[in-house]
């Protein structure tokens, strides 16, 4: 593997885990590989490392296509590849952002293209680049992208790829039968789903006798000041929960497919950096999102299928950590089989539920302005007077940046730093 140790140190990883070692070996030596491993175990790195060895620096065309079911997963994989510092160009394209942005980025063709099926197919049909050199296809979270509904788009995409030599499918569940059109003949299977037991996940039932919303707030107070996700099935349910939490002055962010892409990204930024401890979300948040390890998730509404239940629960108790999935149910409600082993708990005891320590500031300059994280940190230390421990996460985007700062200093920082210069650009700084 070229520069594997160098890549791992850039990602602050000491060594590959057993699943990643097995995947590297299988993908390097097989044409077709199925990789099954729980959420949070490092599947992205497991398939990227061997794929990098297949890339040709002298080939100016797209060589690897990675198909994903959500925009967030596309963005996340693009970021991981950039952090690896491979020297190969990567672009993520997905619905929900201007097609003109895609066209600008695709003028200089990437070696690795990551995208959602609909947007990839749009570009295929418009012949924006040649498909002749795409020899590796990765379906990440294939249990979602091969579901009925995506089948027509996926069939058309695969029909446009005449020179595929390697196919890699990954998932955290074994939910879907792989259709023939994918062409997975005699695949090598790497299955770490069973090997991760016993899980450190506890599933607890919280019984609501009258008002589920009141029970939910009581549960949040019982859990205390920990970050977590409240899962709902529908956008309407999210609106109802969000409205009630707002009435109770409980800060939170919402996340669903019905939201604008910019709002979805900002909700995740605030959740990642600790400006918001609670995310109220649909199953979209169950997979393919770059968020830290959580101590708990709450099923305000249970999903219809065991696969979604597994993905949701995969947000907590990851790798070697313990975590709890709480199921909020009506007194007489009968739980489906996949949730029936949960144990009822008493949530009488409550803890303090104050506001988060951090607040997020928006900066109107980013990578395209040659601004680095170091430039931003320097501004906040030197002109803002912050100490190192007072500067939280910095997320740098193409045209903007987001910085977590102590809530009690945010107004003062905006007053003193707004309209400052970063590199050659005068930037606006506001509270997000």
CSV table of C-alpha atoms in Angstrom, one decimal:
chain,number,residue,atom,x,y,z
A,1,UNK,CA,0.0,0.0,0.0
A,2,UNK,CA,1.4,3.3,-1.1
A,3,UNK,CA,2.2,5.7,1.8
A,4,UNK,CA,-0.3,3.9,4.1
A,5,UNK,CA,1.4,5.0,7.3
A,6,UNK,CA,1.6,8.6,6.0
A,7,UNK,CA,-2.1,8.6,5.3
A,8,UNK,CA,-3.0,7.1,8.7
A,9,UNK,CA,-0.9,9.7,10.5
A,10,UNK,CA,-2.7,12.5,8.6
A,11,UNK,CA,-6.0,11.0,9.8
A,12,UNK,CA,-4.6,10.7,13.4
A,13,UNK,CA,-5.0,6.9,13.3
A,14,UNK,CA,-2.3,4.7,14.8
A,15,UNK,CA,-3.2,1.4,13.1
A,16,UNK,CA,-6.0,-0.3,11.1
A,17,UNK,CA,-8.5,-2.4,13.0
A,18,UNK,CA,-9.0,-6.1,12.1
A,19,UNK,CA,-12.0,-5.4,9.8
A,20,UNK,CA,-10.0,-2.8,7.9
A,21,UNK,CA,-7.1,-5.2,7.5
A,22,UNK,CA,-9.4,-8.0,6.2
A,23,UNK,CA,-11.1,-5.5,3.8
A,24,UNK,CA,-7.8,-4.3,2.4
A,25,UNK,CA,-6.7,-7.8,1.7
A,26,UNK,CA,-10.0,-8.8,0.1
A,27,UNK,CA,-10.5,-5.7,-2.0
A,28,UNK,CA,-6.9,-5.9,-3.2
A,29,UNK,CA,-7.2,-9.5,-4.3
A,30,UNK,CA,-10.9,-9.8,-5.5
A,31,UNK,CA,-12.9,-8.2,-8.3
A,32,UNK,CA,-16.1,-8.2,-6.2
A,33,UNK,CA,-16.2,-7.6,-2.5
A,34,UNK,CA,-19.1,-7.2,0.0
A,35,UNK,CA,-18.1,-5.5,3.2
A,36,UNK,CA,-20.5,-5.7,6.2
A,37,UNK,CA,-19.6,-4.0,9.4
A,38,UNK,CA,-21.4,-1.9,12.0
A,39,UNK,CA,-21.7,1.9,11.8
A,40,UNK,CA,-18.7,3.7,13.1
A,41,UNK,CA,-16.1,0.9,12.5
A,42,UNK,CA,-14.2,2.7,9.7
A,43,UNK,CA,-15.6,1.2,6.5
A,44,UNK,CA,-14.8,4.4,4.5
A,45,UNK,CA,-11.1,4.0,5.1
A,46,UNK,CA,-11.3,0.3,4.6
A,47,UNK,CA,-12.4,0.6,1.0
A,48,UNK,CA,-10.5,3.8,0.2
A,49,UNK,CA,-7.0,2.6,1.0
A,50,UNK,CA,-6.9,-0.4,-1.5
A,51,UNK,CA,-8.8,1.7,-4.1
A,52,UNK,CA,-6.0,4.4,-4.1
A,53,UNK,CA,-3.6,1.8,-5.3
A,54,UNK,CA,-5.7,1.3,-8.4
A,55,UNK,CA,-5.5,5.0,-9.5
A,56,UNK,CA,-3.2,6.1,-12.3
A,57,UNK,CA,-1.7,9.6,-11.8
A,58,UNK,CA,-1.3,10.0,-15.5
A,59,UNK,CA,-5.0,9.4,-16.3
A,60,UNK,CA,-6.9,12.7,-16.4
A,61,UNK,CA,-10.4,11.0,-16.4
A,62,UNK,CA,-12.8,9.7,-13.7
A,63,UNK,CA,-11.5,6.3,-12.5
A,64,UNK,CA,-13.5,5.5,-9.4
A,65,UNK,CA,-17.2,6.1,-8.9
A,66,UNK,CA,-18.6,6.0,-5.3
A,67,UNK,CA,-22.4,6.0,-5.1
A,68,UNK,CA,-24.1,6.9,-1.8
A,69,UNK,CA,-27.8,7.3,-0.7
A,70,UNK,CA,-27.5,10.7,1.0
A,71,UNK,CA,-25.9,14.1,0.4
A,72,UNK,CA,-24.3,14.1,3.9
A,73,UNK,CA,-22.5,10.8,3.1
A,74,UNK,CA,-21.2,12.2,-0.2
A,75,UNK,CA,-19.8,15.3,1.6
A,76,UNK,CA,-18.3,13.1,4.4
A,77,UNK,CA,-16.4,10.8,2.0
A,78,UNK,CA,-15.1,13.7,-0.1
A,79,UNK,CA,-13.7,15.3,3.1
A,80,UNK,CA,-12.1,12.0,4.2
A,81,UNK,CA,-10.3,11.7,0.8
A,82,UNK,CA,-9.2,15.3,1.0
A,83,UNK,CA,-7.9,14.7,4.6
A,84,UNK,CA,-5.9,11.7,3.3
A,85,UNK,CA,-3.8,14.1,1.2
A,86,UNK,CA,-3.5,11.6,-1.7
A,87,UNK,CA,-2.8,14.1,-4.5
A,88,UNK,CA,-5.9,12.8,-6.4
A,89,UNK,CA,-8.7,15.2,-7.2
A,90,UNK,CA,-12.1,14.3,-5.6
A,91,UNK,CA,-15.5,15.9,-6.0
A,92,UNK,CA,-18.9,15.2,-4.4
A,93,UNK,CA,-22.0,16.0,-6.4
A,94,UNK,CA,-25.5,15.6,-5.1
A,95,UNK,CA,-29.1,16.9,-5.4
A,96,UNK,CA,-30.0,20.0,-3.4
A,97,UNK,CA,-27.2,22.3,-4.6
A,98,UNK,CA,-26.8,24.3,-7.8
A,99,UNK,CA,-26.0,22.3,-10.9
A,100,UNK,CA,-23.7,25.2,-11.9
A,101,UNK,CA,-21.4,24.3,-9.0
A,102,UNK,CA,-21.1,20.8,-10.3
A,103,UNK,CA,-20.3,22.0,-13.8
A,104,UNK,CA,-17.5,24.3,-12.5
A,105,UNK,CA,-15.9,21.5,-10.4
A,106,UNK,CA,-16.2,18.9,-13.2
A,107,UNK,CA,-14.4,21.1,-15.7
A,108,UNK,CA,-11.2,19.8,-14.1
A,109,UNK,CA,-12.2,16.1,-14.0
A,110,UNK,CA,-11.7,14.3,-10.7
A,111,UNK,CA,-10.1,10.9,-10.4
A,112,UNK,CA,-12.7,10.0,-7.7
A,113,UNK,CA,-16.3,11.0,-8.1
A,114,UNK,CA,-18.7,10.7,-5.2
A,115,UNK,CA,-22.4,11.3,-5.6
A,116,UNK,CA,-26.0,10.4,-5.1
A,117,UNK,CA,-27.6,8.3,-7.9
A,118,UNK,CA,-30.0,10.9,-9.3
A,119,UNK,CA,-27.3,13.6,-9.6
A,120,UNK,CA,-24.7,11.2,-11.0
A,121,UNK,CA,-27.3,10.0,-13.6
A,122,UNK,CA,-28.0,13.6,-14.6
A,123,UNK,CA,-24.3,14.2,-15.4
A,124,UNK,CA,-24.1,10.8,-17.2
A,125,UNK,CA,-27.0,11.7,-19.5
A,126,UNK,CA,-25.5,15.1,-20.2
A,127,UNK,CA,-22.1,13.4,-21.1
A,128,UNK,CA,-20.1,15.8,-18.9
A,129,UNK,CA,-17.2,13.4,-18.8
A,130,UNK,CA,-16.2,10.1,-20.2
A,131,UNK,CA,-17.2,6.9,-18.4
A,132,UNK,CA,-14.8,4.8,-20.3
A,133,UNK,CA,-12.1,4.9,-17.6
A,134,UNK,CA,-14.3,4.2,-14.6
A,135,UNK,CA,-13.0,0.8,-13.6
A,136,UNK,CA,-14.0,0.7,-9.9
A,137,UNK,CA,-17.5,1.1,-8.5
A,138,UNK,CA,-18.3,1.4,-4.8
A,139,UNK,CA,-21.8,1.3,-3.5
A,140,UNK,CA,-21.6,2.6,0.1
A,141,UNK,CA,-24.6,1.8,2.3
A,142,UNK,CA,-25.8,-0.4,-0.6
A,143,UNK,CA,-28.8,-1.7,1.5
A,144,UNK,CA,-30.3,1.8,0.9
A,145,UNK,CA,-29.1,2.5,-2.7
A,146,UNK,CA,-30.3,-0.8,-4.0
A,147,UNK,CA,-33.8,-0.5,-2.4
A,148,UNK,CA,-36.8,-0.6,-4.7
A,149,UNK,CA,-37.2,3.0,-5.9
A,150,UNK,CA,-33.5,3.5,-6.6
A,151,UNK,CA,-33.5,0.5,-8.9
A,152,UNK,CA,-34.2,2.3,-12.2
A,153,UNK,CA,-31.5,4.9,-11.6
A,154,UNK,CA,-29.0,2.3,-10.5
A,155,UNK,CA,-29.7,0.1,-13.6
A,156,UNK,CA,-29.2,3.1,-15.9
A,157,UNK,CA,-25.9,4.1,-14.2
A,158,UNK,CA,-24.5,0.6,-14.4
A,159,UNK,CA,-25.5,0.3,-18.0
A,160,UNK,CA,-23.2,3.4,-18.7
A,161,UNK,CA,-20.1,1.7,-17.1
A,162,UNK,CA,-18.8,-0.8,-19.7
A,163,UNK,CA,-15.2,-1.2,-18.3
A,164,UNK,CA,-15.8,-2.0,-14.6
A,165,UNK,CA,-13.2,-4.3,-13.2
A,166,UNK,CA,-13.9,-4.0,-9.5
A,167,UNK,CA,-17.1,-3.7,-7.5
A,168,UNK,CA,-17.2,-3.0,-3.7
A,169,UNK,CA,-20.5,-3.0,-1.7
A,170,UNK,CA,-20.6,-1.9,1.9
A,171,UNK,CA,-23.3,-1.8,4.6
A,172,UNK,CA,-24.0,-1.9,8.3
A,173,UNK,CA,-26.9,-4.4,7.7
A,174,UNK,CA,-27.7,-7.4,5.6
A,175,UNK,CA,-31.0,-6.2,4.5
A,176,UNK,CA,-31.1,-6.3,0.7
A,177,UNK,CA,-30.7,-9.0,-1.9
A,178,UNK,CA,-28.2,-7.8,-4.5
A,179,UNK,CA,-29.9,-7.5,-7.9
A,180,UNK,CA,-28.3,-9.2,-10.9
A,181,UNK,CA,-27.7,-6.0,-12.8
A,182,UNK,CA,-25.0,-5.1,-10.2
A,183,UNK,CA,-22.9,-7.9,-11.6
A,184,UNK,CA,-21.5,-9.2,-8.3
A,185,UNK,CA,-20.3,-12.6,-9.5
A,186,UNK,CA,-18.6,-14.8,-6.8
A,187,UNK,CA,-18.0,-11.9,-4.3
A,188,UNK,CA,-15.7,-12.1,-1.3
A,189,UNK,CA,-17.8,-11.4,1.8
A,190,UNK,CA,-16.2,-9.7,4.8
A,191,UNK,CA,-18.8,-9.9,7.6
A,192,UNK,CA,-18.0,-8.3,10.9
A,193,UNK,CA,-21.7,-7.8,11.9
A,194,UNK,CA,-21.8,-10.8,14.2
A,195,UNK,CA,-18.2,-10.5,15.3
A,196,UNK,CA,-18.9,-7.2,17.1
A,197,UNK,CA,-21.1,-8.9,19.7
A,198,UNK,CA,-21.6,-8.7,22.6
A,199,UNK,CA,-22.7,-5.1,22.0
A,200,UNK,CA,-22.4,-2.5,24.7
A,201,UNK,CA,-25.8,-1.1,23.7
A,202,UNK,CA,-28.5,-1.0,26.3
A,203,UNK,CA,-32.1,-0.7,25.0
A,204,UNK,CA,-34.5,0.9,27.5
A,205,UNK,CA,-38.2,1.5,27.3
A,206,UNK,CA,-39.8,4.7,28.7
A,207,UNK,CA,-43.6,4.3,29.1
A,208,UNK,CA,-45.8,7.3,28.5
A,209,UNK,CA,-49.3,7.2,30.1
A,210,UNK,CA,-50.7,10.5,28.8
A,211,UNK,CA,-48.5,12.8,26.8
A,212,UNK,CA,-45.4,11.5,24.9
A,213,UNK,CA,-44.0,15.0,24.5
A,214,UNK,CA,-44.0,15.6,28.2
A,215,UNK,CA,-42.4,12.2,28.7
A,216,UNK,CA,-39.8,13.1,26.1
A,217,UNK,CA,-38.8,16.3,28.0
A,218,UNK,CA,-38.8,14.3,31.3
A,219,UNK,CA,-36.4,11.8,29.6
A,220,UNK,CA,-34.1,14.5,28.4
A,221,UNK,CA,-33.9,15.9,32.0
A,222,UNK,CA,-33.3,12.3,33.3
A,223,UNK,CA,-30.4,11.9,30.8
A,224,UNK,CA,-28.9,15.3,31.5
A,225,UNK,CA,-26.4,17.4,29.6
A,226,UNK,CA,-25.3,14.7,27.0
A,227,UNK,CA,-25.5,15.1,23.2
A,228,UNK,CA,-28.0,12.8,21.5
A,229,UNK,CA,-30.4,12.3,18.6
A,230,UNK,CA,-34.3,12.1,18.9
A,231,UNK,CA,-35.5,10.0,16.0
A,232,UNK,CA,-38.9,10.6,14.4
A,233,UNK,CA,-40.5,8.9,11.3
A,234,UNK,CA,-41.9,12.0,9.6
A,235,UNK,CA,-41.1,15.7,9.1
A,236,UNK,CA,-44.5,16.5,10.7
A,237,UNK,CA,-43.4,14.7,13.9
A,238,UNK,CA,-40.1,16.6,13.9
A,239,UNK,CA,-42.1,19.9,13.7
A,240,UNK,CA,-44.3,18.8,16.6
A,241,UNK,CA,-41.3,17.8,18.8
A,242,UNK,CA,-39.3,20.9,17.8
A,243,UNK,CA,-42.2,23.2,18.7
A,244,UNK,CA,-42.6,21.6,22.1
A,245,UNK,CA,-38.9,21.7,22.9
A,246,UNK,CA,-38.8,25.4,21.9
A,247,UNK,CA,-41.7,26.1,24.3
A,248,UNK,CA,-39.7,24.4,27.1
A,249,UNK,CA,-36.6,26.5,26.1
A,250,UNK,CA,-34.6,23.4,25.2
A,251,UNK,CA,-32.1,24.3,22.5
A,252,UNK,CA,-32.0,21.8,19.6
A,253,UNK,CA,-31.5,21.5,15.8
A,254,UNK,CA,-33.7,19.7,13.3
A,255,UNK,CA,-32.5,17.5,10.4
A,256,UNK,CA,-34.6,15.9,7.7
A,257,UNK,CA,-34.7,15.4,3.9
A,258,UNK,CA,-37.3,18.2,3.5
A,259,UNK,CA,-34.8,20.9,4.7
A,260,UNK,CA,-32.6,23.0,2.4
A,261,UNK,CA,-29.1,21.5,2.0
A,262,UNK,CA,-27.5,24.6,3.6
A,263,UNK,CA,-29.8,24.3,6.7
A,264,UNK,CA,-29.1,20.6,7.0
A,265,UNK,CA,-25.3,21.2,6.9
A,266,UNK,CA,-25.5,24.0,9.4
A,267,UNK,CA,-27.6,21.8,11.8
A,268,UNK,CA,-24.9,19.2,11.7
A,269,UNK,CA,-22.1,21.7,12.2
A,270,UNK,CA,-23.8,23.0,15.4
A,271,UNK,CA,-24.4,19.5,16.6
A,272,UNK,CA,-20.8,18.4,15.9
A,273,UNK,CA,-19.2,21.3,17.6
A,274,UNK,CA,-21.4,21.2,20.7
A,275,UNK,CA,-23.4,24.4,20.1
A,276,UNK,CA,-26.5,22.2,20.1
A,277,UNK,CA,-26.7,19.0,22.1
A,278,UNK,CA,-29.9,17.7,20.7
A,279,UNK,CA,-30.7,16.8,17.0
A,280,UNK,CA,-34.4,16.0,16.2
A,281,UNK,CA,-34.1,13.9,13.0
A,282,UNK,CA,-35.6,11.4,10.6
A,283,UNK,CA,-33.9,8.2,9.6
A,284,UNK,CA,-31.6,10.3,7.3
A,285,UNK,CA,-29.5,10.8,10.5
A,286,UNK,CA,-29.2,7.1,11.0
A,287,UNK,CA,-26.4,6.6,8.5
A,288,UNK,CA,-23.7,8.4,6.5
A,289,UNK,CA,-23.1,11.4,8.8
A,290,UNK,CA,-19.9,12.6,10.3
A,291,UNK,CA,-20.9,13.1,13.9
A,292,UNK,CA,-19.1,12.1,17.2
A,293,UNK,CA,-19.8,9.1,19.4
A,294,UNK,CA,-23.1,9.6,21.2
A,295,UNK,CA,-24.0,8.3,24.7
A,296,UNK,CA,-27.7,8.0,23.7
A,297,UNK,CA,-30.4,8.1,21.0
A,298,UNK,CA,-34.1,8.3,21.5
A,299,UNK,CA,-36.8,6.5,19.4
A,300,UNK,CA,-39.6,9.0,19.9
A,301,UNK,CA,-41.3,7.0,17.1
A,302,UNK,CA,-40.1,3.5,16.2
A,303,UNK,CA,-39.2,2.8,12.6
A,304,UNK,CA,-41.1,0.3,10.5
A,305,UNK,CA,-38.2,-2.0,9.8
A,306,UNK,CA,-35.4,-3.6,11.8
A,307,UNK,CA,-32.7,-2.2,9.4
A,308,UNK,CA,-33.6,1.4,10.3
A,309,UNK,CA,-33.7,0.5,14.0
A,310,UNK,CA,-30.2,-1.0,13.7
A,311,UNK,CA,-28.8,2.1,11.9
A,312,UNK,CA,-30.3,4.5,14.4
A,313,UNK,CA,-28.9,2.4,17.3
A,314,UNK,CA,-25.5,2.4,15.5
A,315,UNK,CA,-25.2,6.1,16.4
A,316,UNK,CA,-24.4,5.0,20.0
A,317,UNK,CA,-22.4,2.2,21.6
A,318,UNK,CA,-19.9,2.3,18.7
A,319,UNK,CA,-16.7,0.4,18.6
A,320,UNK,CA,-15.7,-0.1,22.3
A,321,UNK,CA,-18.1,2.5,23.9
A,322,UNK,CA,-21.3,1.9,25.8
A,323,UNK,CA,-24.5,3.7,24.9
A,324,UNK,CA,-28.3,3.6,25.4
A,325,UNK,CA,-31.2,3.6,22.9
A,326,UNK,CA,-34.4,4.8,24.6
A,327,UNK,CA,-37.8,3.7,23.2
A,328,UNK,CA,-40.6,6.1,24.1
A,329,UNK,CA,-43.9,4.1,24.0
A,330,UNK,CA,-47.5,4.5,25.0
A,331,UNK,CA,-48.6,2.4,28.0
A,332,UNK,CA,-50.7,-0.1,26.0
A,333,UNK,CA,-48.5,0.0,22.8
A,334,UNK,CA,-47.1,-3.3,21.7
A,335,UNK,CA,-43.5,-3.1,20.5
A,336,UNK,CA,-42.4,-4.9,17.3
A,337,UNK,CA,-40.2,-7.9,17.7
A,338,UNK,CA,-37.0,-6.1,16.9
A,339,UNK,CA,-37.5,-3.8,19.9
A,340,UNK,CA,-39.2,-6.3,22.3
A,341,UNK,CA,-36.1,-7.1,24.3
A,342,UNK,CA,-35.9,-3.6,25.8
A,343,UNK,CA,-36.3,-3.1,29.5
A,344,UNK,CA,-38.6,-0.6,31.1
A,345,UNK,CA,-36.9,2.1,33.2
A,346,UNK,CA,-38.0,4.7,35.7
A,347,UNK,CA,-37.1,8.3,34.8
A,348,UNK,CA,-38.3,10.0,38.0
A,349,UNK,CA,-34.9,11.4,38.9
A,350,UNK,CA,-34.0,14.5,36.9
A,351,UNK,CA,-30.7,16.4,36.1
A,352,UNK,CA,-30.0,20.0,35.1
A,353,UNK,CA,-30.6,20.8,31.5
A,354,UNK,CA,-28.8,24.1,30.8
A,355,UNK,CA,-27.8,25.6,27.5
A,356,UNK,CA,-24.6,24.3,25.8
A,357,UNK,CA,-21.3,26.0,26.6
A,358,UNK,CA,-20.5,26.7,22.9
A,359,UNK,CA,-22.0,29.0,20.3
A,360,UNK,CA,-21.2,28.9,16.5
A,361,UNK,CA,-19.9,32.0,14.6
A,362,UNK,CA,-20.1,32.2,10.8
A,363,UNK,CA,-17.2,33.6,8.8
A,364,UNK,CA,-17.8,34.8,5.2
A,365,UNK,CA,-14.5,33.5,3.8
A,366,UNK,CA,-13.1,30.0,3.1
A,367,UNK,CA,-10.7,27.8,1.2
A,368,UNK,CA,-11.2,29.6,-2.1
A,369,UNK,CA,-9.9,32.8,-0.4
A,370,UNK,CA,-6.8,30.9,0.6
A,371,UNK,CA,-7.9,31.1,4.3
A,372,UNK,CA,-6.7,28.2,6.6
A,373,UNK,CA,-7.8,27.0,10.0
A,374,UNK,CA,-4.5,28.5,11.3
A,375,UNK,CA,-5.4,31.9,10.0
A,376,UNK,CA,-8.8,31.7,11.7
A,377,UNK,CA,-7.3,30.5,15.0
A,378,UNK,CA,-4.7,33.3,14.9
A,379,UNK,CA,-7.4,36.0,14.4
A,380,UNK,CA,-9.4,34.7,17.5
A,381,UNK,CA,-6.2,34.4,19.6
A,382,UNK,CA,-4.5,37.6,18.7
A,383,UNK,CA,-7.3,40.1,18.0
A,384,UNK,CA,-10.1,38.2,19.9
A,385,UNK,CA,-8.0,37.6,23.0
A,386,UNK,CA,-9.2,34.0,23.3
A,387,UNK,CA,-7.1,31.4,25.1
A,388,UNK,CA,-6.5,28.0,23.4
A,389,UNK,CA,-9.1,26.1,25.5
A,390,UNK,CA,-11.7,28.8,24.6
A,391,UNK,CA,-11.5,28.0,20.9
A,392,UNK,CA,-13.7,25.1,19.8
A,393,UNK,CA,-14.0,23.3,16.5
A,394,UNK,CA,-13.3,25.2,13.3
A,395,UNK,CA,-15.0,23.9,10.1
A,396,UNK,CA,-13.6,25.3,6.9
A,397,UNK,CA,-15.7,25.2,3.8
A,398,UNK,CA,-15.0,26.3,0.2
A,399,UNK,CA,-16.6,29.8,0.7
A,400,UNK,CA,-17.1,30.2,4.4
A,401,UNK,CA,-16.1,28.8,7.9
A,402,UNK,CA,-17.8,28.1,11.2
A,403,UNK,CA,-16.1,28.5,14.6
A,404,UNK,CA,-17.3,27.3,18.1
A,405,UNK,CA,-16.6,29.8,20.8
A,406,UNK,CA,-17.9,30.1,24.4
A,407,UNK,CA,-21.5,31.4,24.4
A,408,UNK,CA,-20.7,34.1,27.0
A,409,UNK,CA,-18.0,35.6,24.7
A,410,UNK,CA,-19.8,35.3,21.3
A,411,UNK,CA,-21.3,38.8,21.2
A,412,UNK,CA,-18.1,40.4,22.3
A,413,UNK,CA,-16.1,38.5,19.6
A,414,UNK,CA,-18.6,39.5,16.9
A,415,UNK,CA,-18.3,43.2,17.9
A,416,UNK,CA,-14.5,43.1,17.9
A,417,UNK,CA,-13.8,40.9,14.9
A,418,UNK,CA,-16.5,41.6,12.4
A,419,UNK,CA,-15.1,43.1,9.2
A,420,UNK,CA,-11.6,41.9,10.1
A,421,UNK,CA,-9.1,40.9,7.3
A,422,UNK,CA,-8.3,37.2,6.8
A,423,UNK,CA,-5.5,36.9,4.2
A,424,UNK,CA,-6.7,39.5,1.6
A,425,UNK,CA,-10.4,39.2,2.3
A,426,UNK,CA,-12.5,41.4,4.6
A,427,UNK,CA,-14.8,39.0,6.3
A,428,UNK,CA,-18.2,39.3,8.0
A,429,UNK,CA,-18.4,37.4,11.4
A,430,UNK,CA,-21.9,36.8,12.8
A,431,UNK,CA,-23.6,34.4,15.2
A,432,UNK,CA,-25.1,31.5,13.3
